[in-house]
């Protein structure tokens, strides 16, 4: 997937925005000579999946639509942790409004509208009526009975239900937006999944400290062992550090799992569609196009399933981590 | 049928994509392929306007992370207040209602079962009662019959006794009358027989006796 020749140095430059495209098939339809490059180029393909400061539509629908920016000045700040592999991957803070931000805001608004409507409906009548009501209710009850309560325990689960429901539906909404043409999955960016995992981590620490006391929670990270005093003094701090790292890694993997699933799906989709453009000049096009179309349809179905599955897994693991923090034994 | 439709769909899609791609992009892509080798390299290394920049999927945009965090927290607060709270409450309430209805239905069922048993018992009791009533009535009837018979028998006995007494009295009276008559006749006969041989004095005395007796005998015969 990674191109050995690329350097991320200029990756954040606004200028790259000038050339990225929507979907590979839409790209093939562009007649602009400026776009002439290999459709299977890794940087180009990833460019379709990544965040950007514009939306891309087919040409007859307006082509590339730049998102109006509030701030267009120079870079605001750069974050550095002093470790090059990480610093290389942290982009400078530029204060631009990006596609994923817009999509997240749309998802949030949709969720507020849909669930306020559901709440209103439930307040008016106690009877479940209508397909949408039943669909949403069954999801909510599923999260409560099959995710929160088994993972956190019946007594404490209800306290975390708002968080888990918000996580589930927000992630699901972000995942599903990737299924809409010319949109994208905000969960296909590590910044999004990382922020969500960070929220889980904060919840784990805060709820653990609230339940077991600030000291009790952190001490409780070291499993109980019957060690001679000397050995305990030596080992326990090491185990504590390992456990802390474990906690960090657990939540990092939480973010990575969602990112990888969403990004990989879209990337494979882009590659399959790019085959059409890549073979456009040869006779192979006649064989490649139907195969690619069928493959894209099948993959879309798979992605639809993965969108739900990953939202569920993210929520379930968050619940599990919270449960472990609240009930350490 | 299904296969035919499927084939038509695929053919149409094929044609549509083919047409647009052929018309608009073939030339473009051909040009692209000509320079593919150098361009790939260039795009990724030197020219940020080509290829969309970094291919690193682990890039983090702090702007997006901060934005996501803020949006999520706002979303959580708003939904908690306007959606999750009321929804969870309503769902709990409904569950309680359903549980209550089920419990109520079970109670009703149990009650009905008990009532059924009770009524069955009562029904069985009623049959017994009816049998007893009939038995009693029969017994009463028997008793009444016996008493009526006894009474009748007594009445008959009394009647008979009275009749016998009457007969006896009548017999006595008849016998007395017969005795009187026969005495008179005997006297008459005797008078007739002995009349001739009587002296005048005796005759006179007999007449006097007879005259003296007459009122008494006529009174008794009447």
Coordinates of C-alpha atoms in Angstrom, one line a residue:
Chain A
X1 CA 0.0 0.0 0.0
X2 CA 2.8 2.4 0.9
X3 CA 4.8 3.8 -1.9
X4 CA 8.5 3.6 -1.3
X5 CA 9.2 6.8 -3.2
X6 CA 6.9 9.1 -1.4
X7 CA 7.8 11.5 1.3
X8 CA 5.2 13.0 3.5
X9 CA 7.0 16.3 3.6
X10 CA 4.5 18.3 1.5
X11 CA 1.6 16.1 2.2
X12 CA -0.2 18.7 4.2
X13 CA 0.2 21.4 1.6
X14 CA -3.1 22.8 0.5
X15 CA -1.9 22.5 -3.0
X16 CA -2.5 18.8 -3.1
X17 CA -6.1 19.7 -2.8
X18 CA -6.0 21.0 -6.3
X19 CA -5.6 17.6 -7.8
X20 CA -7.4 15.1 -5.7
X21 CA -10.5 13.4 -7.1
X22 CA -13.8 11.8 -6.0
X23 CA -14.0 8.3 -7.0
X24 CA -11.8 6.5 -9.5
X25 CA -14.6 6.0 -12.0
X26 CA -15.6 9.6 -11.8
X27 CA -12.0 10.5 -12.3
X28 CA -11.9 8.4 -15.5
X29 CA -14.6 10.5 -16.9
X30 CA -12.7 13.7 -16.5
X31 CA -11.4 15.0 -19.7
X32 CA -9.0 17.4 -18.2
X33 CA -5.4 16.9 -19.3
X34 CA -4.3 18.2 -15.9
X35 CA -5.5 15.0 -14.4
X36 CA -3.3 12.8 -16.5
X37 CA -1.5 10.4 -14.3
X38 CA -1.6 6.7 -13.3
X39 CA -5.0 5.9 -11.8
X40 CA -3.4 3.2 -9.8
X41 CA -0.8 5.5 -8.1
X42 CA -1.0 4.8 -4.4
X43 CA -0.8 8.4 -3.3
X44 CA -3.6 9.2 -5.7
X45 CA -5.8 6.4 -4.5
X46 CA -5.2 7.2 -0.9
X47 CA -6.0 10.8 -1.8
X48 CA -9.5 9.7 -2.6
X49 CA -10.0 8.1 0.8
X50 CA -8.3 10.8 2.9
X51 CA -9.7 13.9 4.3
X52 CA -9.6 17.1 2.2
X53 CA -10.8 20.7 2.1
X54 CA -13.3 20.1 -0.7
X55 CA -16.0 17.7 -1.8
X56 CA -15.8 16.1 -5.2
X57 CA -18.7 15.5 -7.4
X58 CA -18.9 14.4 -11.0
X59 CA -18.4 17.3 -13.4
X60 CA -22.0 17.6 -14.4
X61 CA -22.9 18.2 -10.7
X62 CA -20.3 20.9 -10.3
X63 CA -17.1 19.0 -10.0
X64 CA -14.9 19.9 -7.1
X65 CA -16.5 22.1 -4.4
X66 CA -14.2 23.8 -2.0
X67 CA -15.4 24.1 1.5
X68 CA -15.7 27.8 2.5
X69 CA -12.9 28.5 5.0
X70 CA -13.1 30.8 8.0
X71 CA -9.3 30.9 8.4
X72 CA -6.9 30.8 5.5
X73 CA -3.8 32.1 7.1
X74 CA -0.5 30.3 7.8
X75 CA -0.1 27.2 9.9
X76 CA -1.2 27.9 13.5
X77 CA 1.0 25.5 15.3
X78 CA 2.9 22.3 15.0
X79 CA 2.8 19.5 17.6
X80 CA 5.9 17.7 18.4
X81 CA 6.5 14.9 20.9
X82 CA 10.2 14.6 20.2
X83 CA 9.9 11.2 18.6
X84 CA 10.4 11.4 14.8
X85 CA 8.2 8.5 13.6
X86 CA 5.3 10.1 15.5
X87 CA 6.2 13.7 14.7
X88 CA 6.3 12.9 11.0
X89 CA 2.7 11.7 11.2
X90 CA 1.3 14.6 13.2
X91 CA 0.2 17.2 10.7
X92 CA 0.5 20.9 11.5
X93 CA -2.6 22.7 12.9
X94 CA -3.9 24.8 10.0
X95 CA -7.4 25.7 11.1
X96 CA -9.0 24.6 7.9
X97 CA -12.5 23.2 7.7
X98 CA -12.3 19.8 6.1
X99 CA -14.7 17.4 4.5
X100 CA -14.7 15.0 7.4
X101 CA -15.5 17.9 9.8
X102 CA -18.5 18.8 7.7
X103 CA -19.6 15.2 7.6
X104 CA -19.2 14.7 11.3
X105 CA -21.3 17.8 11.9
X106 CA -23.9 16.5 9.5
X107 CA -23.9 13.1 11.3
X108 CA -24.2 14.9 14.7
X109 CA -27.1 17.0 13.4
X110 CA -28.9 13.9 11.9
X111 CA -28.4 12.0 15.2
X112 CA -29.9 14.9 17.2
X113 CA -32.8 15.2 14.9
X114 CA -33.6 11.5 14.6
X115 CA -33.3 10.7 18.3
X116 CA -35.1 13.8 19.5
X117 CA -37.9 12.8 17.2
X118 CA -37.8 9.3 18.6
X119 CA -37.8 10.6 22.2
X120 CA -40.8 12.8 21.4
X121 CA -42.6 9.9 19.8
X122 CA -41.9 7.7 22.8
X123 CA -43.1 10.4 25.2
X124 CA -46.4 10.7 23.3
X125 CA -47.2 7.1 23.0
X126 CA -46.0 4.0 24.8
X127 CA -46.7 1.8 21.9
X128 CA -43.9 1.0 19.4
X129 CA -45.2 2.0 16.0
X130 CA -43.6 2.2 12.6
X131 CA -40.5 0.6 11.0
X132 CA -38.0 3.3 11.9
X133 CA -39.1 3.5 15.5
X134 CA -38.8 -0.2 15.9
X135 CA -35.4 -0.3 14.1
X136 CA -33.9 2.4 16.3
X137 CA -35.4 1.0 19.4
X138 CA -34.2 -2.5 18.7
X139 CA -30.7 -1.1 18.2
X140 CA -30.9 0.9 21.5
X141 CA -32.1 -2.2 23.4
X142 CA -29.5 -4.3 21.8
X143 CA -26.7 -1.9 23.0
X144 CA -28.2 -1.9 26.5
X145 CA -29.0 -5.7 26.8
X146 CA -26.2 -7.2 24.8
X147 CA -23.4 -4.8 25.0
X148 CA -23.6 -2.5 28.1
X149 CA -25.1 -4.8 30.7
X150 CA -23.0 -7.9 30.1
X151 CA -19.8 -5.8 29.9
X152 CA -20.3 -3.4 32.7
X153 CA -22.9 -5.1 34.9
X154 CA -26.6 -4.5 35.2
X155 CA -26.2 -2.0 38.0
X156 CA -23.6 0.4 36.5
X157 CA -24.5 -0.1 32.8
X158 CA -27.3 2.4 32.7
X159 CA -25.0 5.2 33.8
X160 CA -22.8 4.7 30.7
X161 CA -25.7 4.1 28.3
X162 CA -25.7 7.7 26.9
X163 CA -22.0 7.5 26.1
X164 CA -22.2 4.0 24.6
X165 CA -25.2 4.9 22.5
X166 CA -23.6 8.1 21.3
X167 CA -20.4 6.2 20.4
X168 CA -22.3 3.5 18.6
X169 CA -24.6 5.8 16.5
X170 CA -21.9 8.4 15.8
X171 CA -19.4 5.7 14.6
X172 CA -22.2 4.0 12.6
X173 CA -23.2 7.3 11.1
X174 CA -19.6 8.2 10.1
X175 CA -19.1 4.7 8.7
X176 CA -22.3 4.8 6.7
X177 CA -21.5 8.2 5.2
X178 CA -18.7 6.4 3.4
X179 CA -21.3 4.4 1.6
X180 CA -22.9 7.5 0.0
X181 CA -21.5 8.6 -3.3
X182 CA -19.1 11.6 -3.2
X183 CA -19.1 11.6 0.6
X184 CA -16.5 9.9 2.8
X185 CA -16.0 8.1 6.1
X186 CA -14.7 10.4 8.8
X187 CA -13.8 7.1 10.6
X188 CA -11.3 6.5 7.9
X189 CA -9.0 9.1 9.5
X190 CA -6.9 8.3 12.6
X191 CA -7.7 11.7 14.0
X192 CA -11.4 10.8 14.3
X193 CA -11.0 7.2 15.6
X194 CA -8.2 8.4 17.9
X195 CA -10.4 11.1 19.4
X196 CA -13.1 8.6 19.9
X197 CA -10.7 6.1 21.5
X198 CA -9.4 9.0 23.7
X199 CA -12.9 9.7 24.9
X200 CA -13.2 6.0 25.9
X201 CA -9.8 6.2 27.6
X202 CA -11.0 9.3 29.5
X203 CA -14.2 7.6 30.5
X204 CA -12.2 4.5 31.7
X205 CA -9.9 6.6 33.9
X206 CA -12.6 9.0 35.2
X207 CA -15.2 6.3 36.0
X208 CA -12.5 4.0 37.4
X209 CA -11.2 6.7 39.7
X210 CA -14.7 7.7 40.7
X211 CA -15.5 4.1 41.6
X212 CA -12.3 3.0 43.3
X213 CA -10.8 6.3 44.3
X214 CA -8.0 8.2 42.5
X215 CA -5.3 6.1 44.3
X216 CA -7.2 2.8 44.3
X217 CA -7.7 2.9 40.6
X218 CA -4.1 3.4 39.7
X219 CA -2.9 0.9 42.3
X220 CA -5.5 -1.5 41.1
X221 CA -3.8 -1.5 37.7
X222 CA -1.1 -3.8 39.2
X223 CA -2.7 -7.2 39.6
X224 CA -2.5 -8.7 43.1
X225 CA 0.5 -10.9 43.6
X226 CA 1.9 -12.6 46.7
X227 CA 5.5 -11.5 46.4
X228 CA 8.3 -11.1 48.9
X229 CA 8.7 -7.5 49.8
X230 CA 12.1 -7.0 48.0
X231 CA 10.8 -8.6 44.8
X232 CA 7.6 -6.6 45.1
X233 CA 9.5 -3.3 45.3
X234 CA 11.4 -4.3 42.2
X235 CA 8.6 -5.8 40.2
X236 CA 5.5 -3.8 41.0
X237 CA 6.7 -0.5 39.5
X238 CA 7.7 -2.3 36.3
X239 CA 4.4 -4.1 36.1
X240 CA 2.6 -0.8 36.7
X241 CA 4.4 0.7 33.8
X242 CA 3.6 -2.3 31.6
X243 CA 0.0 -2.1 32.6
X244 CA -0.1 1.6 31.8
X245 CA 1.4 0.9 28.4
X246 CA -1.1 -1.9 28.0
X247 CA -3.9 0.5 28.7
X248 CA -2.6 3.0 26.2
X249 CA -2.1 0.3 23.5
X250 CA -5.5 -1.2 24.1
X251 CA -7.1 2.2 23.3
X252 CA -4.7 2.9 20.4
X253 CA -5.7 -0.5 18.9
X254 CA -9.3 0.4 19.4
X255 CA -8.7 3.4 17.2
X256 CA -6.6 1.5 14.7
X257 CA -9.1 -1.3 14.3
X258 CA -11.8 1.0 13.2
X259 CA -9.5 3.1 11.0
X260 CA -8.0 0.1 9.3
X261 CA -11.4 -1.4 8.6
X262 CA -12.9 1.7 7.2
X263 CA -9.9 2.9 5.2
X264 CA -9.1 -0.5 3.8
X265 CA -12.6 -1.0 2.5
X266 CA -12.7 2.3 0.7
X267 CA -9.1 1.8 -0.6
X268 CA -9.9 -1.6 -2.1
X269 CA -13.0 -0.1 -3.6
X270 CA -11.0 2.7 -5.1
X271 CA -8.4 0.3 -6.5
X272 CA -11.1 -1.9 -8.1
X273 CA -12.7 1.1 -9.7
X274 CA -9.3 2.4 -10.8
X275 CA -8.7 -0.8 -12.7
X276 CA -11.4 0.5 -15.1
X277 CA -9.5 3.7 -15.7
X278 CA -6.1 1.9 -15.9
X279 CA -7.4 -0.5 -18.6
X280 CA -9.3 2.2 -20.6
X281 CA -6.7 2.3 -23.3
X282 CA -6.6 -1.4 -24.1
X283 CA -9.0 -4.1 -25.2
X284 CA -8.8 -5.5 -21.6
X285 CA -11.2 -2.7 -20.6
X286 CA -14.1 -4.8 -21.9
X287 CA -13.3 -7.6 -19.5
X288 CA -12.1 -5.4 -16.6
X289 CA -15.1 -3.1 -16.5
X290 CA -17.9 -5.7 -15.7
X291 CA -15.6 -7.5 -13.4
X292 CA -14.8 -4.3 -11.5
X293 CA -18.4 -3.3 -11.4
X294 CA -19.5 -6.6 -9.9
X295 CA -16.6 -6.5 -7.5
X296 CA -17.5 -3.0 -6.4
X297 CA -21.1 -4.0 -5.8
X298 CA -20.0 -7.0 -3.8
X299 CA -17.5 -5.0 -1.8
X300 CA -20.1 -2.3 -1.1
X301 CA -22.3 -4.9 0.4
X302 CA -19.4 -6.2 2.5
X303 CA -18.6 -2.6 3.6
X304 CA -22.2 -2.0 4.6
X305 CA -21.9 -5.0 6.9
X306 CA -18.5 -3.9 8.1
X307 CA -19.8 -0.4 8.9
X308 CA -22.3 -2.0 11.4
X309 CA -19.9 -4.6 12.6
X310 CA -17.1 -2.1 13.4
X311 CA -19.5 0.3 15.1
X312 CA -20.7 -2.6 17.3
X313 CA -17.1 -3.7 18.0
X314 CA -15.9 -0.2 18.9
X315 CA -18.9 0.2 21.3
X316 CA -18.5 -3.3 22.7
X317 CA -14.8 -2.9 23.4
X318 CA -15.4 0.5 24.9
X319 CA -18.0 -1.0 27.2
X320 CA -15.6 -3.8 28.1
X321 CA -12.8 -1.4 29.0
X322 CA -15.2 0.7 31.1
X323 CA -16.5 -2.5 32.7
X324 CA -12.9 -3.6 33.5
X325 CA -12.2 -0.2 35.1
X326 CA -15.3 -0.2 37.2
X327 CA -15.1 -3.8 38.2
X328 CA -11.4 -4.6 38.3
X329 CA -11.8 -8.2 39.5
Chain B
X1 CA -36.3 -14.7 -16.2
X2 CA -34.1 -13.5 -13.4
X3 CA -31.0 -14.3 -15.4
X4 CA -32.2 -12.4 -18.4
X5 CA -33.0 -9.3 -16.3
X6 CA -29.6 -9.6 -14.7
X7 CA -27.9 -9.9 -18.0
X8 CA -29.7 -6.8 -19.3
X9 CA -28.7 -4.8 -16.3
X10 CA -25.1 -5.8 -16.6
X11 CA -25.2 -5.0 -20.3
X12 CA -26.7 -1.6 -19.7
X13 CA -24.2 -0.7 -17.0
X14 CA -21.5 -2.0 -19.2
X15 CA -22.6 0.1 -22.1
X16 CA -23.1 3.2 -20.0
X17 CA -19.8 3.1 -18.4
X18 CA -18.1 2.1 -21.6
X19 CA -19.6 5.0 -23.5
X20 CA -18.7 7.7 -21.0
X21 CA -15.3 6.3 -20.3
X22 CA -14.5 5.8 -24.0
X23 CA -15.7 9.3 -24.9
X24 CA -14.3 11.3 -22.1
X25 CA -11.3 9.5 -20.7
X26 CA -9.7 7.2 -23.2
X27 CA -7.5 9.9 -24.6
X28 CA -6.7 11.3 -21.2
X29 CA -5.8 7.9 -19.7
X30 CA -3.7 7.0 -22.7
X31 CA -1.7 10.1 -22.2
X32 CA -1.4 9.2 -18.6
X33 CA -0.2 5.7 -19.3
X34 CA 2.5 7.0 -21.6
X35 CA 4.1 8.9 -18.8
X36 CA 3.1 6.5 -16.1
X37 CA 6.6 5.6 -15.0
X38 CA 8.0 9.0 -14.4
X39 CA 4.8 10.5 -13.2
X40 CA 4.2 8.1 -10.4
X41 CA 7.6 8.8 -9.1
X42 CA 7.2 12.6 -9.6
X43 CA 3.7 12.7 -8.1
X44 CA 4.7 11.0 -4.9
X45 CA 8.1 12.7 -4.4
X46 CA 8.3 16.1 -5.8
X47 CA 5.0 17.5 -6.9
X48 CA 2.4 17.8 -4.1
X49 CA -0.2 18.8 -6.6
X50 CA -0.1 15.3 -8.1
X51 CA -1.3 12.2 -6.3
X52 CA -2.7 13.8 -3.2
X53 CA 0.3 13.8 -1.0
X54 CA 1.3 11.3 1.6
X55 CA 0.2 7.7 1.5
X56 CA 0.6 7.2 5.2
X57 CA -2.7 6.1 6.6
X58 CA -1.5 6.8 10.2
X59 CA -1.4 10.6 9.6
X60 CA -3.2 12.5 12.3
X61 CA -4.7 15.9 11.7
X62 CA -5.0 17.5 15.2
X63 CA -7.6 19.9 13.8
X64 CA -9.9 17.0 13.0
X65 CA -9.1 15.2 16.3
X66 CA -10.0 18.3 18.3
X67 CA -13.1 19.0 16.2
X68 CA -14.2 15.3 16.6
X69 CA -13.7 15.5 20.3
X70 CA -15.7 18.7 20.6
X71 CA -18.5 17.5 18.3
X72 CA -18.7 14.3 20.2
X73 CA -18.9 15.9 23.6
X74 CA -21.6 18.4 22.4
X75 CA -23.5 15.5 20.7
X76 CA -23.2 13.5 23.9
X77 CA -24.5 16.3 26.1
X78 CA -27.4 17.2 23.7
X79 CA -28.5 13.6 23.1
X80 CA -28.2 12.8 26.7
X81 CA -30.6 15.6 27.6
X82 CA -33.1 15.4 24.7
X83 CA -32.9 11.9 23.5
X84 CA -31.2 9.2 25.5
X85 CA -32.7 10.2 28.8
X86 CA -36.3 10.2 27.7
X87 CA -35.8 7.2 25.4
X88 CA -34.3 5.0 28.0
X89 CA -36.9 6.1 30.5
X90 CA -39.7 5.4 28.0
X91 CA -38.2 2.0 27.2
X92 CA -37.9 1.1 30.9
X93 CA -41.4 2.2 31.5
X94 CA -42.7 0.2 28.6
X95 CA -40.8 -2.9 29.8
X96 CA -42.3 -2.4 33.3
X97 CA -45.7 -2.1 31.8
X98 CA -45.2 -5.2 29.7
X99 CA -43.9 -7.1 32.7
X100 CA -46.9 -5.9 34.8
X101 CA -49.3 -6.9 32.1
X102 CA -47.7 -10.3 31.9
X103 CA -47.8 -10.7 35.7
X104 CA -51.4 -9.5 35.7
X105 CA -52.3 -11.9 33.0
X106 CA -50.7 -14.7 35.0
X107 CA -52.6 -13.7 38.1
X108 CA -55.8 -13.6 36.2
X109 CA -55.1 -17.0 34.7
X110 CA -54.4 -18.4 38.1
X111 CA -57.5 -16.8 39.5
X112 CA -59.6 -18.2 36.7
X113 CA -58.1 -21.6 37.3
X114 CA -59.0 -21.5 40.9
X115 CA -62.5 -20.3 40.1
X116 CA -62.9 -23.1 37.7
X117 CA -61.8 -25.6 40.4
X118 CA -64.2 -23.9 42.8
X119 CA -67.1 -24.0 40.5
X120 CA -66.4 -27.6 39.6
X121 CA -66.4 -28.5 43.2
X122 CA -69.6 -26.5 43.7
X123 CA -71.1 -28.3 40.8
X124 CA -70.2 -31.6 42.2
X125 CA -71.6 -30.5 45.6
X126 CA -74.8 -29.3 44.0
X127 CA -75.3 -32.8 42.4
X128 CA -74.9 -34.4 45.8
X129 CA -77.3 -31.9 47.3
X130 CA -79.8 -32.7 44.7
X131 CA -79.4 -36.4 45.3
X132 CA -79.8 -35.8 49.0
X133 CA -82.9 -33.6 48.5
X134 CA -84.5 -36.2 46.3
X135 CA -83.6 -38.8 48.9
X136 CA -85.1 -36.7 51.6
X137 CA -88.2 -36.0 49.6
X138 CA -88.6 -39.7 49.0
X139 CA -88.2 -40.4 52.7
X140 CA -90.7 -37.6 53.5
X141 CA -93.2 -39.0 51.0
X142 CA -92.8 -42.4 52.4
X143 CA -93.4 -41.1 55.9
X144 CA -96.4 -39.1 54.8
X145 CA -97.7 -42.1 53.0
X146 CA -97.3 -44.3 56.1
X147 CA -99.0 -41.7 58.3
X148 CA -101.8 -41.2 55.8
X149 CA -102.3 -44.9 55.7
X150 CA -102.2 -45.2 59.4
X151 CA -104.7 -42.4 59.8
X152 CA -106.9 -43.9 57.2
X153 CA -106.7 -47.2 58.9
X154 CA -107.5 -45.6 62.2
X155 CA -110.4 -43.7 60.7
X156 CA -111.7 -46.9 59.2
X157 CA -111.4 -48.7 62.5
X158 CA -113.2 -45.9 64.3
X159 CA -115.9 -45.9 61.7
X160 CA -116.3 -49.6 61.8
X161 CA -116.5 -49.4 65.6
X162 CA -119.1 -46.7 65.5
X163 CA -121.0 -48.7 62.9
X164 CA -120.8 -51.8 65.1
X165 CA -122.1 -49.7 68.0
X166 CA -124.9 -48.4 66.0
X167 CA -125.7 -51.8 64.8
X168 CA -125.6 -53.1 68.3
X169 CA -127.9 -50.3 69.5
X170 CA -130.2 -50.9 66.6
X171 CA -130.2 -54.6 67.3
X172 CA -130.9 -53.9 71.0
X173 CA -133.8 -51.6 70.1
X174 CA -135.1 -54.0 67.6
X175 CA -134.8 -56.8 70.1
X176 CA -136.6 -54.7 72.7
X177 CA -139.4 -53.9 70.3
X178 CA -139.6 -57.5 69.3
X179 CA -139.7 -58.4 73.0
X180 CA -142.5 -55.9 73.6
X181 CA -144.4 -57.1 70.6
X182 CA -143.9 -60.7 71.4
X183 CA -145.1 -60.0 74.9
X184 CA -148.1 -58.3 73.6
X185 CA -148.8 -61.0 71.2
X186 CA -148.2 -63.6 73.8
X187 CA -150.5 -61.8 76.1
X188 CA -153.0 -61.5 73.4
X189 CA -152.6 -65.1 72.4
X190 CA -152.6 -66.2 75.9
X191 CA -155.6 -64.1 76.6
X192 CA -157.3 -65.6 73.6
X193 CA -156.3 -69.0 74.6
X194 CA -157.1 -68.6 78.3
X195 CA -159.9 -65.9 77.9
X196 CA -162.6 -68.5 77.8
X197 CA -161.6 -70.2 81.1
X198 CA -161.3 -67.0 83.1
X199 CA -163.9 -66.0 85.6
X200 CA -165.4 -62.7 85.5
X201 CA -163.4 -61.3 88.2
X202 CA -160.1 -62.6 86.8
X203 CA -161.2 -61.2 83.5
X204 CA -161.8 -57.9 85.0
X205 CA -158.5 -57.9 86.8
X206 CA -156.7 -58.8 83.6
X207 CA -158.4 -56.0 81.8
X208 CA -157.5 -53.6 84.5
X209 CA -153.8 -54.8 84.4
X210 CA -153.8 -54.5 80.6
X211 CA -155.3 -51.0 80.8
X212 CA -152.8 -50.1 83.5
X213 CA -149.9 -51.3 81.3
X214 CA -151.2 -49.8 78.1
X215 CA -149.9 -46.3 78.5
X216 CA -146.4 -47.8 79.4
X217 CA -146.2 -50.2 76.5
X218 CA -147.5 -47.7 74.0
X219 CA -145.0 -45.1 75.3
X220 CA -142.1 -47.5 75.0
X221 CA -143.0 -48.6 71.5
X222 CA -143.2 -45.1 70.3

